[in-house]
Structures are given as structure tokens and as C-alpha cells.
Amino acid sequence: MARKIVLGINGAHDAAACIVVDGELVVAVPEERLSRVKYHEGYPFKAVDYCLRVAGLRSLGEVDSVVINRYTHNDYEPEIRRSGFDGELVINPSHHLLHAYYAWVASDFRRPAVLVLDGSGYNYGEYERRGSPLIGPPPQYSEMEEAESMYAVGEDGSLELVRKKWGLWDSMKPFMRFPSLGHMFSAASQYIFGHFQHAGKTMGLAPYGDASAFPEPFIEYDGDDLVFDTTWVTKLPPRSDLPAHLDPICRNLAAKVQEELEPAVIHLCKVIHEATGSEELALSGGVGLNSVANGLILRQTPFSKLFVTPASGDSGIAIGAALYGYHRLTGDRPRWRAYDNYHGQKYDDRDVADAVAGAADFVRAESVPRVVEAAVADLVDGKFVGWFEGASEFGPRALGHRSIICDPRPGDMRDRLNARVKFREPFRPYAASVLAEHVKEYFDVAADDPFMMTVAPLLPQQIEVIRSVCHVDDTCRIQTVDPEHQGLYRRLIEHFHEVTGVPMVLNTSFNIRGEPIVETPQDAIRCFLSCNLDVLYLNGLRITKLTTGGSGAPATLVPHLVEDVSLAATTESVGGGASVPSYFCRTRTGQRVPVDADEYTLLHLIDAERSIAGIAAALPGRSEAEVVDAVDDLRQRGMVRLARAAVGARERSER
């Protein structure tokens, strides 16, 4: 019997692809992991090719059905047809329905209520002309878009629509104004951080603010319905030039939208519970990434079980599209093969060896017989460790396959990690990966959470024990790690527990500010060389980098600018004359890192040929030791990487 193969595609923001074969998810990947452009928008060419390759398919011609979610003004049918596909192409079934399929199937619940909360889906007229199912009665205007959706599983085992709310846009520019929970949060994130995608930052900033600074409600309640005021953002003063955590308006606005969001989510959970009578809730859509609100659901609603899709944002639409397409094609409910979120490919020893060989002049790799013990020794020694193994996670949470980890006990680890490794704002919190059987010894949790989608309060007596995973409001986002966890990550935490008495590590995604999580071994090494990570464990290899402090002759090392870093200087006109120039280094993600005039001059002398001693000779008045220190500081700030002296000589001989 021929296999049934379905490709699901999200071709909007957070583009992604997924392949389901005979009802089982075989592979899924976000386009951003491959393009290295965060929140990649558009047709996911690289992700589609990746999924075909991992699934063992030669072309789209072997696929039976393609289901694609895309903006209504885009048309990707030519790309799909030119790739050899001649099967059924399903375009824009309900955006919320695809979120719901992912939540329903991945939850593995028997008869869940399914709640979809995000910014918005697409408009009723688009769905009607596509023949989309489960869109309910027509709203007042055909251009109204999905604002929230509720589903249940019927007695025949299929998804049924319980309720759908539609809304009209007030504006998209300069701020998103639409009557939904997601866009309320997006508008605040646009104001505070300059982009609607930064809702996670807004959630992290909220405990630093005072919601009472905005006394008027953004949401009111009319029976079961939420009534949104979308005018509040128009009344805000112009955004100051201060960083968000130093601006009281930004802090207070973050607190306000979080305070409005939490009771609204609880309200809708109670509404869907009353409508369905289910004890199980499956939640998806971008609002599902608000782990603080998620942590309240089992405490404040009648539901006894909760599942939040690990990729609740729109990348998860690709998975929902593939699952929906299979159900549509065969009439059978897809199967969820494993309770995990590792949907990418596994990279073998040859892939790792090639990546290491490509960076051989910058790193040292050694095979260690007891990898777990070596990694724990590094953690206890206060090192920041990159951990790479197995198939990549799908979605925004690193779950031990593409993670940066460190000891959660020292109080300064969070600040150092933000400043020197992740290069992100100082208020940003970190998560903990905790042995599942010990989680209640440290946190007031309502249930296990293997996907790091909920926040829980710390028990008061443990706050000072694990200070670096404790946010300012004494909470922490947690990942419970059970004994069946894939790979060595569980064993690493077990050994850390044996050595320290603490059954957890601080865990954050393996990336730096503005970049997607690493996908390949090459990505991992590149990121490792672009920040102040101390050591990288790559499929069991222990990899270290050259540093001035670790070299017997640091002045002989040859500094290189980190890949895609550029230098710039700006001079403003003041009263008809030029001001003092400002110097900065622009990273590959667009971040501007200020440097002083001496650092700027030094950076301009870095040509991948001169050693530190050679650069010092070109800087009159600066000693070799001073230049060594200056180069090392630039390395720690993510601008410079160091190579052995032979590199420059080889490059000259190749020219």
C-alpha cells in the first residue's frame, strides 16, 4: 500500500515546514534555523528542501498533499508547482484551525477542549472562498479576521467548532490595533521594543513595572465576551531614547498588558470549560507563549490537565497544516509518535568533524571518555557551556539539545550570561531544567512541564539557593526533565545533582541576541566563537577556543573580526560644526555595540594577518600587554575571535 505523505507549510512570518508520513510527524523545521534570519517571513524554501531530504524524498512530486498557510496577498503556487508537485494543494484553511490541529493531536488527550489565542487569523471572505471548514456563521463583515477560537472533540473523534470571535482592524501602522489578546500585547511590544515579535521581552519586563500607572482598563467583560479598547496606544507619549528597563512608561506598560492578559486568559478558559465540560485543555496560538499566564490556568480554572503547544507561535502552523492535511486526505486522526519536541535532523560524527575542521585554526576539539562528568566539572567551575546533541527542537524553547547551560546557584550568573554571552538586556530572566521527580522541592508547580511553557513561583526557602534562575518576582520558567528524556541531558543534570545537591541547571537557548537558535554543528561553532561561551560540547566532543589568558604567548595570536561584523563612525552636525564622532561595531544581527576611539582604531588594524604584537607595534604609546588586554575585552564582547599565528601566514601565501 502506497504511503500517504503530506507537507505542511507556513509561508507567513515564522515560516516553517513539516512532513507527516502515514499519520506520523517525520520532520519539521522553522526556516529561520536555516536562513539564520530570525522570524523569517515568506516561502520557506530551505525548510521545504530540508524536510524532503530528511524524509528521504527526492522531490515534491512524491508528496500527496500540500497544505499552506500564507498571507492572502501572496501566491506561492507557482513555486510549489514548479517543484514537481501535482497533487492536491490546500491554501489557507482557517489559520486558527491549523493551530487547533497541532494542539489537539500533540496533546494526545482523548476529548480535549482546544483554545486558540493569538494576534489574528485571516478574514472570513478568504476562508469562505477556499471552502474552509469550521469557520462558523458569517460575521457582520466578510473582511473581519479571526480573533479567538474554541473547539472541542466530538463523540466521533473529530474536531468541532464551539465558538469563534471575529474582529476588524483599526490600524496596522504605526501600531497594531486589533481586538484580540495577542495584538494588545503586540501593540505594547511595538511601543516598548520596536517590533511586535518581542512579546517575550514584554512579559519579562512586566514585573519591573506598576500597572496602576494606567488606571483605565484595556479590556472589559460583557458576559462571556472580551471587549477591547484599541485606542490606548494612541494616547501614549512618543517613545523615549532610554532602554526599556530604564523607561518608567515602558516598564509600567509591560506590567499593564500582562495584568490585563492574565485574567482574560483565565476568563476564556472558564468559558470554554463551561461550554465543553472537558477536564483537558489544549492551548495554542501566540498567546500560548505567555508562560506566566499559562502557569495560572490549572490553579485558577476547573481544568485538571493542560497542554500548551511547544511552538505556539506561527511556526507551529506548519505542523498543524501537515496534521490537518493528513486527516483531510485519509479521514484518520494523525498519531503523535513521541512526547517530545525534537523534530529536526540528527547530525552524525562526520557532520561534526567537518564543522570542527572548518574552524580548526580557532578551536581545539578533544574526545573525552566521560562527557557528562567533564561537562559537570565545567559547570561547577563556573563555566558557560554550549550543549549540542541529537535532533533540534522545534519552536522557541531550547530543551537540552541546543542549549546554553550553567550553574544556577551563583547570584551573578544571570547578569554575566546576559552581558557577556547572550548580549541581551539585563532584565531578561532564564529558565531551569529540573529533574521531574525533584521539581516540587523547589517550585510551587501544578503539573510537570517538559516543554518549558509555564512559570512557577519558587519556594521561599529555595530562592537564595538558585538565585540565577529566580526572576525579580521570585518565579521561574521551568522544564521538567523526566527519565525518558532523549540523549545525555538528563544524565548531565543527574550528575550535577550528585555533585552539588541541586537537581537542575540554568538553561537558555543556544543563540545570541537577534539570532535564531543554532541548527547545525557549523552554527554552533560560529555562535561559540561569537560570544563568551567557555566550552562547547558538540555530540560528545569537548571544544574550547583560543583566549589570551589560555595562551603562553598571547601576543603571537592573530585576532579576526567575528564573521559579518562591520565598523562605522557617525558625526553629527551641531550649530554648523561637526560633533565628536561616535564609533560602533555593527554585528550580523544589526546590533550596534558602542566602542571608544582607541578601540575603533584597534579594530581597524585587525586584518586577519597581524598578530597582537604586530598591532601593538602600529599603536604608538600602547604597550603590548595593554593591547593584549584590549583584544581580549573585544573578544569577550563578541567582536573578535583569535587564531593561531600560522593562520595569517597561510592566508598571505594563498593570495
XYZ file of C-alpha atoms in Angstrom:
655
model
C 0.000 0.000 0.000
C 1.408 3.409 -1.011
C 2.459 5.750 1.750
C 0.445 8.906 2.347
C 2.738 11.920 2.529
C 1.628 15.437 3.482
C 3.708 18.618 3.543
C 2.568 21.442 5.807
C 3.896 24.943 5.170
C 3.664 28.235 6.989
C 4.559 30.904 4.436
C 3.956 33.990 6.563
C 6.093 35.297 9.449
C 7.829 32.489 11.371
C 7.919 30.466 8.150
C 8.346 26.713 8.599
C 7.737 23.306 7.009
C 6.681 19.868 8.266
C 6.203 16.431 6.707
C 3.786 13.811 8.015
C 4.033 10.272 6.595
C 1.258 7.763 7.236
C -0.035 9.858 10.109
C 3.282 10.332 11.910
C 5.337 13.507 12.065
C 8.685 12.716 10.448
C 10.405 16.111 10.370
C 9.693 19.790 10.984
C 11.937 22.845 10.960
C 11.500 26.644 11.056
C 13.016 28.484 8.108
C 14.895 30.817 10.463
C 17.099 27.963 11.680
C 18.412 27.549 8.133
C 18.339 31.102 6.746
C 19.699 32.468 10.069
C 17.160 35.323 9.810
C 15.009 35.480 12.933
C 11.223 35.346 12.378
C 11.896 34.609 8.694
C 8.928 35.686 6.597
C 7.845 34.258 3.243
C 8.007 30.922 1.458
C 10.325 28.554 3.376
C 12.474 27.248 0.517
C 15.246 25.938 2.749
C 12.864 24.317 5.244
C 10.951 22.521 2.481
C 14.186 21.152 0.982
C 15.407 20.137 4.464
C 12.169 18.276 5.211
C 12.205 16.457 1.880
C 15.816 15.383 2.416
C 15.323 14.194 5.992
C 12.157 12.327 4.984
C 14.102 10.569 2.210
C 12.098 12.160 -0.619
C 13.631 13.217 -3.922
C 11.159 15.972 -4.741
C 7.746 17.431 -4.044
C 6.464 15.092 -6.733
C 6.411 12.316 -4.139
C 4.110 14.292 -1.824
C 0.371 13.559 -1.952
C -0.920 16.798 -0.450
C 0.446 20.218 0.418
C -1.359 22.450 2.913
C -0.094 26.016 3.091
C -0.881 28.949 5.344
C 0.103 32.254 3.754
C -0.805 35.908 3.707
C -3.824 36.453 1.490
C -1.865 38.809 -0.795
C 0.908 36.280 -1.511
C 0.867 33.477 -4.062
C 3.287 30.584 -3.714
C 1.503 28.137 -6.006
C 3.992 28.743 -8.852
C 6.938 27.796 -6.604
C 5.151 24.673 -5.427
C 4.066 23.555 -8.896
C 7.493 24.227 -10.432
C 8.964 21.913 -7.816
C 7.173 18.972 -9.426
C 4.109 18.807 -7.184
C 0.903 17.775 -8.966
C -1.234 16.660 -6.018
C -3.903 18.467 -4.018
C -2.842 21.950 -2.886
C -4.881 23.274 0.042
C -4.491 27.017 0.578
C -5.437 28.856 3.764
C -7.745 26.607 5.657
C -8.534 28.555 8.811
C -5.349 29.821 10.471
C -6.863 29.058 13.879
C -7.939 25.592 12.747
C -4.307 24.740 11.949
C -3.227 25.947 15.391
C -6.008 23.772 16.813
C -4.937 20.627 14.930
C -1.433 20.949 16.332
C -2.749 21.395 19.881
C -5.319 18.600 19.579
C -3.060 15.931 18.093
C 0.130 16.777 20.006
C -1.689 16.857 23.348
C -2.642 13.200 22.930
C -5.692 13.998 25.068
C -8.801 11.928 24.319
C -11.507 14.632 24.367
C -9.826 18.000 24.998
C -11.206 21.483 24.752
C -8.966 23.380 22.322
C -8.431 27.119 22.762
C -6.612 29.249 20.170
C -5.482 32.723 21.218
C -3.173 34.820 19.057
C -2.961 38.129 17.254
C -5.307 37.286 14.403
C -6.027 34.781 11.698
C -7.237 35.753 8.245
C -10.591 37.071 7.077
C -13.872 35.258 6.713
C -14.157 36.027 2.993
C -10.828 34.294 2.318
C -11.908 31.192 4.199
C -15.340 31.094 2.581
C -13.973 31.184 -0.942
C -11.452 28.463 -0.064
C -14.173 26.237 1.334
C -12.508 26.174 4.734
C -14.200 24.028 7.411
C -15.231 25.026 10.927
C -15.458 28.762 10.413
C -18.967 29.140 11.823
C -21.685 31.553 10.741
C -20.713 34.647 8.743
C -19.657 37.664 10.835
C -21.049 41.120 10.172
C -18.376 41.910 7.573
C -16.521 39.444 5.342
C -13.214 41.258 5.945
C -13.380 40.553 9.685
C -10.497 38.346 10.885
C -10.232 35.586 13.472
C -9.653 36.972 16.972
C -10.146 33.853 19.121
C -11.408 30.311 18.509
C -12.725 27.500 20.684
C -13.011 23.876 19.622
C -13.927 20.538 21.151
C -13.546 16.907 20.121
C -16.884 15.316 19.304
C -18.095 11.812 20.054
C -16.939 10.696 16.601
C -13.386 11.759 17.471
C -13.249 14.781 15.158
C -12.733 18.441 15.894
C -15.832 20.619 16.266
C -16.186 24.394 16.456
C -17.520 25.699 19.767
C -17.158 29.439 19.238
C -15.275 31.868 17.042
C -14.844 35.615 17.518
C -14.061 37.932 14.626
C -12.643 41.455 14.653
C -11.943 44.432 12.419
C -8.596 46.170 12.176
C -8.382 49.766 13.345
C -4.834 50.161 12.084
C -1.612 48.262 11.373
C 0.748 51.255 11.352
C 2.319 52.694 13.347
C 0.828 50.279 15.901
C -1.171 47.094 15.511
C -4.708 47.833 16.650
C -6.989 44.813 16.554
C -9.403 43.485 19.212
C -7.510 40.414 20.405
C -5.294 39.451 23.312
C -2.359 38.812 21.026
C -2.487 42.196 19.358
C -2.970 44.020 22.640
C 0.353 42.525 23.688
C 1.869 43.117 20.235
C 0.989 46.811 20.294
C 2.698 47.191 23.667
C 5.734 45.272 22.393
C 5.916 47.525 19.326
C 5.949 50.604 21.517
C 8.415 49.247 24.068
C 10.859 47.324 21.877
C 10.109 48.453 18.330
C 8.656 45.189 16.996
C 5.532 43.158 17.642
C 7.568 39.943 17.829
C 9.136 40.961 21.157
C 6.197 39.871 23.311
C 8.504 37.593 25.309
C 10.598 40.582 26.339
C 7.450 42.441 27.375
C 6.442 39.528 29.594
C 9.902 39.522 31.197
C 9.832 43.290 31.773
C 6.351 43.281 33.346
C 7.402 42.531 36.973
C 9.553 45.670 36.964
C 6.581 47.958 36.307
C 3.492 49.318 38.027
C 0.262 48.570 36.140
C -1.663 51.152 38.188
C 0.109 53.864 36.201
C -2.519 53.071 33.538
C -5.750 53.091 35.563
C -8.196 52.766 32.650
C -8.937 49.184 31.547
C -7.743 47.912 28.177
C -10.252 45.024 28.377
C -13.782 44.942 29.747
C -16.058 41.932 30.214
C -19.504 41.563 28.663
C -20.813 38.198 29.804
C -18.603 35.595 28.128
C -17.067 38.131 25.774
C -13.983 40.310 25.998
C -14.399 43.898 24.837
C -11.139 45.551 23.799
C -10.187 49.192 23.850
C -7.754 49.579 20.955
C -7.248 53.327 21.394
C -4.945 53.274 24.431
C -1.773 53.010 22.326
C -2.687 56.234 20.511
C -2.579 58.126 23.814
C 0.980 57.190 24.732
C 3.693 59.868 24.572
C 6.468 59.460 21.985
C 8.867 56.672 22.943
C 11.962 57.979 24.711
C 15.500 57.004 23.726
C 16.025 55.156 27.007
C 16.409 51.376 27.116
C 13.083 49.789 28.045
C 14.119 48.749 31.552
C 15.154 52.341 32.343
C 11.994 53.938 30.948
C 9.145 54.028 33.515
C 6.462 54.252 30.813
C 7.784 51.100 29.149
C 8.035 49.227 32.437
C 4.554 50.254 33.510
C 3.010 49.482 30.132
C 4.526 45.991 30.206
C 3.054 45.467 33.666
C -0.318 46.761 32.464
C -0.725 44.473 29.452
C 0.436 41.465 31.476
C -2.063 42.342 34.217
C -4.835 42.638 31.609
C -3.841 39.430 29.805
C -3.806 37.032 32.748
C -7.438 37.363 33.949
C -8.626 37.480 30.327
C -6.957 34.124 29.584
C -8.450 32.642 32.750
C -11.875 34.023 31.784
C -11.765 32.398 28.341
C -10.565 29.119 29.836
C -13.598 29.125 32.135
C -15.882 29.925 29.194
C -14.616 27.019 27.109
C -14.740 24.683 30.100
C -18.377 25.537 30.709
C -19.165 25.091 27.019
C -17.427 21.722 26.640
C -17.341 20.134 30.084
C -13.869 18.794 29.280
C -11.277 18.366 32.024
C -8.454 18.627 29.470
C -7.347 21.839 27.774
C -5.059 22.113 24.743
C -3.858 25.667 24.077
C -2.141 27.164 21.040
C -1.613 30.462 19.234
C 0.974 33.114 20.060
C -0.621 33.944 23.419
C 0.294 30.391 24.427
C 3.912 31.582 24.653
C 2.957 33.696 27.666
C 4.245 31.196 30.194
C 3.249 33.399 33.147
C -0.430 33.236 32.173
C -0.127 29.522 31.388
C 1.135 28.883 34.905
C -2.163 30.163 36.314
C -4.547 28.006 34.278
C -4.532 24.827 36.347
C -4.601 26.892 39.548
C -7.500 29.154 38.637
C -9.745 27.150 36.285
C -11.594 23.816 36.551
C -9.237 22.085 34.095
C -7.181 19.238 35.545
C -4.856 18.750 32.544
C -3.157 21.341 30.357
C -1.127 21.009 27.178
C 0.419 24.058 25.502
C 1.956 23.508 22.083
C 5.734 23.994 22.327
C 5.658 26.085 19.126
C 2.529 28.086 19.911
C 3.580 30.874 17.563
C 3.048 30.707 13.832
C 5.920 28.340 13.068
C 3.698 25.687 14.679
C 1.146 26.343 11.927
C 3.324 24.184 9.626
C 2.845 21.204 11.945
C -0.877 21.871 12.221
C -1.113 22.140 8.419
C 0.528 18.743 7.901
C -1.664 17.105 10.549
C -4.811 18.675 9.103
C -3.810 17.667 5.581
C -3.359 14.036 6.594
C -6.735 13.973 8.356
C -8.368 15.582 5.312
C -6.663 13.146 2.929
C -7.378 9.902 4.790
C -10.090 10.595 7.355
C -7.777 9.165 10.038
C -6.539 11.108 13.045
C -2.771 11.544 12.859
C -0.687 9.849 15.552
C 1.769 11.601 17.835
C 4.710 9.254 17.919
C 6.532 10.570 20.967
C 6.018 13.057 23.766
C 8.863 15.274 22.702
C 9.637 18.333 20.615
C 12.733 17.143 18.730
C 11.578 17.264 15.119
C 14.795 18.228 13.320
C 17.506 16.022 11.892
C 20.335 14.406 13.818
C 23.879 15.296 12.791
C 26.394 12.459 12.768
C 30.076 12.340 13.678
C 31.096 13.208 10.120
C 28.981 16.380 10.181
C 30.658 17.364 13.447
C 34.145 16.518 12.167
C 33.610 18.685 9.076
C 32.429 21.598 11.212
C 35.419 21.295 13.543
C 37.835 21.034 10.608
C 36.410 24.236 9.170
C 37.276 26.080 12.380
C 40.466 24.208 13.240
C 42.579 27.363 13.499
C 40.250 28.873 16.086
C 39.245 25.926 18.277
C 40.633 22.855 19.928
C 38.500 19.704 19.998
C 39.083 16.698 22.205
C 37.208 13.470 22.666
C 36.528 12.942 26.359
C 35.667 9.448 27.579
C 33.210 10.654 30.245
C 31.359 13.521 28.611
C 28.746 14.051 31.318
C 31.320 14.165 34.089
C 33.513 16.576 32.108
C 30.581 18.900 31.416
C 29.502 18.921 35.056
C 33.067 19.717 36.124
C 32.964 22.706 33.776
C 29.610 23.822 35.192
C 30.802 23.560 38.789
C 33.900 25.510 37.790
C 31.601 28.406 36.823
C 31.848 27.997 33.065
C 29.173 28.770 30.483
C 28.629 25.619 28.451
C 27.141 25.154 24.992
C 25.351 21.793 24.749
C 24.543 20.307 21.322
C 23.213 16.808 20.741
C 20.534 14.898 18.863
C 17.708 16.326 16.786
C 16.929 20.027 17.065
C 13.949 21.358 18.991
C 11.064 22.928 17.079
C 9.936 26.304 18.390
C 11.485 28.958 20.630
C 12.395 26.850 23.678
C 15.719 25.030 23.959
C 15.118 21.735 25.736
C 18.587 20.292 26.106
C 19.546 19.613 22.501
C 20.524 23.173 21.518
C 21.102 24.785 24.908
C 23.468 27.067 26.784
C 23.693 25.925 30.390
C 25.385 26.996 33.590
C 25.264 26.601 37.370
C 22.035 28.185 38.717
C 23.423 28.793 42.221
C 25.788 31.819 41.998
C 23.825 35.048 42.105
C 25.829 36.731 39.344
C 25.427 34.044 36.668
C 22.321 35.615 35.129
C 23.904 39.064 34.823
C 27.127 37.669 33.386
C 25.198 35.487 30.949
C 23.130 38.431 29.728
C 26.126 40.741 29.402
C 28.895 38.514 28.051
C 27.257 35.512 26.375
C 23.765 36.361 25.145
C 24.418 40.139 24.777
C 20.846 40.925 25.764
C 19.039 43.261 28.133
C 19.918 42.943 31.841
C 16.307 42.378 32.981
C 15.849 39.192 30.921
C 15.275 36.062 33.052
C 16.383 32.469 32.499
C 14.765 29.066 32.812
C 15.668 25.965 34.793
C 15.831 22.369 33.577
C 14.826 20.321 36.624
C 14.729 16.598 37.292
C 10.998 15.896 37.227
C 10.985 13.953 40.479
C 12.551 16.894 42.365
C 10.633 19.819 40.913
C 8.243 20.199 43.862
C 11.180 20.557 46.242
C 11.973 23.913 44.637
C 8.850 25.204 42.879
C 5.158 25.547 43.606
C 4.034 23.719 40.457
C 0.626 22.468 39.398
C 1.948 19.890 36.901
C 5.060 18.742 35.081
C 6.075 20.769 32.032
C 8.597 19.092 29.712
C 8.331 21.912 27.155
C 9.147 24.935 29.337
C 5.788 26.614 28.702
C 4.809 27.573 32.251
C 6.189 29.786 35.005
C 6.014 28.746 38.655
C 6.834 30.502 41.953
C 9.947 29.404 43.795
C 9.503 28.077 47.295
C 10.753 30.836 49.619
C 13.461 28.696 51.194
C 14.996 27.943 47.765
C 15.241 31.458 46.359
C 18.790 32.093 47.541
C 19.855 28.545 46.640
C 19.160 29.011 42.925
C 19.289 32.778 42.664
C 20.247 32.983 38.965
C 17.043 31.295 37.757
C 14.902 33.426 40.067
C 13.234 36.367 38.338
C 12.616 39.656 40.136
C 9.143 38.415 41.163
C 10.563 35.148 42.595
C 9.299 32.995 39.725
C 10.985 30.817 37.136
C 10.067 29.221 33.821
C 10.742 25.523 34.222
C 11.390 22.450 32.109
C 10.767 19.188 33.904
C 13.183 16.542 32.631
C 11.869 13.000 33.018
C 13.858 9.737 32.951
C 12.886 9.056 29.307
C 14.413 12.310 28.056
C 16.309 11.764 24.808
C 20.093 11.970 24.901
C 22.571 12.702 27.690
C 20.939 15.854 29.048
C 19.006 14.054 31.779
C 22.166 12.214 32.862
C 24.075 15.517 32.956
C 21.529 17.024 35.377
C 21.544 13.853 37.461
C 25.321 14.061 37.832
C 25.157 17.787 38.607
C 22.693 16.836 41.357
C 25.067 14.194 42.674
C 27.946 16.663 42.804
C 26.151 19.789 44.064
C 22.915 18.602 45.679
C 20.911 20.806 43.272
C 18.791 18.859 40.738
C 18.774 21.426 37.944
C 20.824 23.593 35.619
C 20.135 27.039 34.220
C 19.065 26.524 30.602
C 18.696 29.016 27.769
C 18.612 28.725 24.009
C 21.877 28.295 22.118
C 21.968 31.647 20.344
C 22.934 35.238 20.910
C 20.734 38.309 20.811
C 18.988 38.749 17.476
C 19.871 35.292 16.130
C 17.809 32.103 15.801
C 18.750 29.040 17.821
C 21.616 27.141 16.201
C 20.662 24.243 13.953
C 23.861 22.701 12.568
C 27.286 21.937 14.072
C 28.662 24.806 11.962
C 26.092 27.160 13.501
C 27.089 26.005 16.969
C 30.800 26.665 16.415
C 30.107 30.022 14.784
C 27.983 31.114 17.747
C 30.588 29.734 20.166
C 33.256 31.925 18.551
C 30.980 34.981 18.569
C 30.361 35.192 22.299
C 31.916 34.476 25.654
C 30.890 30.835 25.951
C 33.700 28.974 27.679
C 33.288 25.478 26.283
C 31.135 23.677 23.723
C 30.050 20.043 23.886
C 29.242 19.023 20.332
C 27.882 15.477 20.045
C 30.277 14.461 22.801
C 33.366 16.407 21.668
C 34.678 18.992 24.109
C 35.600 22.141 22.190
C 37.471 25.151 23.539
C 38.612 28.363 21.866
C 41.821 30.322 21.892
C 41.988 33.053 24.512
C 44.744 35.382 25.576
C 44.523 34.059 29.112
C 44.905 30.457 27.958
C 47.959 31.080 25.785
C 51.558 31.069 26.939
C 52.353 33.678 24.299
C 49.177 35.724 23.835
C 50.832 38.412 21.722
C 51.503 35.848 18.973
C 47.777 35.189 18.468
C 46.106 36.657 15.389
C 42.797 38.429 16.004
C 39.994 38.223 13.426
C 36.787 40.201 13.373
C 33.840 37.931 14.058
C 32.014 36.995 10.855
C 29.791 39.724 9.383
C 30.862 42.360 11.907
C 31.331 45.820 10.408
C 32.732 49.090 11.749
C 31.177 52.519 11.440
C 31.575 56.061 12.691
C 28.964 58.790 12.765
C 29.457 62.520 13.087
C 26.526 64.849 13.676
C 26.359 68.496 12.708
C 25.944 70.795 15.699
C 25.492 74.533 15.108
C 27.127 74.279 11.709
C 30.136 72.366 13.032
C 30.923 68.685 13.403
C 30.472 66.999 16.758
C 32.833 64.462 18.240
C 32.467 61.223 16.210
C 30.633 58.240 17.686
C 32.076 54.817 16.942
C 30.341 51.490 16.921
C 30.566 47.919 15.768
C 27.535 46.502 13.947
C 27.000 42.780 14.466
C 25.485 40.467 11.870
C 22.115 40.748 13.599
C 22.089 44.534 13.325
C 23.018 45.305 16.931
C 25.126 48.443 17.369
C 27.815 47.995 20.002
C 29.471 51.286 21.035
C 33.263 51.398 21.103
C 35.606 54.218 22.037
C 38.090 55.872 19.704
C 41.028 53.696 20.824
C 39.016 50.500 20.338
C 37.869 51.709 16.930
C 41.458 52.310 15.856
C 42.490 48.895 17.142
C 39.601 47.170 15.352
C 40.619 48.832 12.076
C 44.066 47.303 12.413
C 42.672 43.775 12.677
C 43.217 42.277 9.228
C 43.419 38.514 9.970
C 47.167 38.715 9.309
C 48.801 40.782 12.028
C 49.382 39.273 15.410
C 48.532 41.160 18.554
C 52.219 42.067 18.799
C 52.103 43.431 15.240
C 49.034 45.507 16.050
C 50.702 46.829 19.202
C 53.696 47.921 17.109
C 51.330 50.020 14.987
C 49.866 51.738 18.065
C 52.474 54.135 19.470
C 52.110 54.771 23.150
C 50.361 51.473 23.914
C 52.240 48.556 25.382
C 51.897 45.031 24.098
C 50.291 43.974 27.383
C 47.699 46.741 27.079
C 46.801 45.646 23.557
C 46.522 42.016 24.689
C 44.016 43.111 27.344
C 42.117 45.304 24.885
C 41.825 42.486 22.337
C 40.618 40.087 24.992
C 37.947 42.562 26.097
C 36.759 42.902 22.499
C 36.673 39.113 22.235
C 34.509 38.873 25.338
C 32.145 41.461 23.866
C 31.625 39.346 20.760
C 33.618 41.366 18.204
C 36.849 39.385 17.890
C 37.947 35.762 17.706
C 41.524 34.547 17.965
C 43.540 32.250 15.723
C 46.948 30.687 15.903
C 49.775 32.676 14.369
C 50.069 30.335 11.395
C 46.687 31.438 10.073
C 47.851 34.841 8.910
C 50.939 33.400 7.259
C 48.867 30.844 5.351
C 46.397 33.494 4.180
C 49.254 35.609 2.802
C 50.677 32.612 0.939
C 47.288 31.901 -0.655
C 46.991 35.422 -2.089
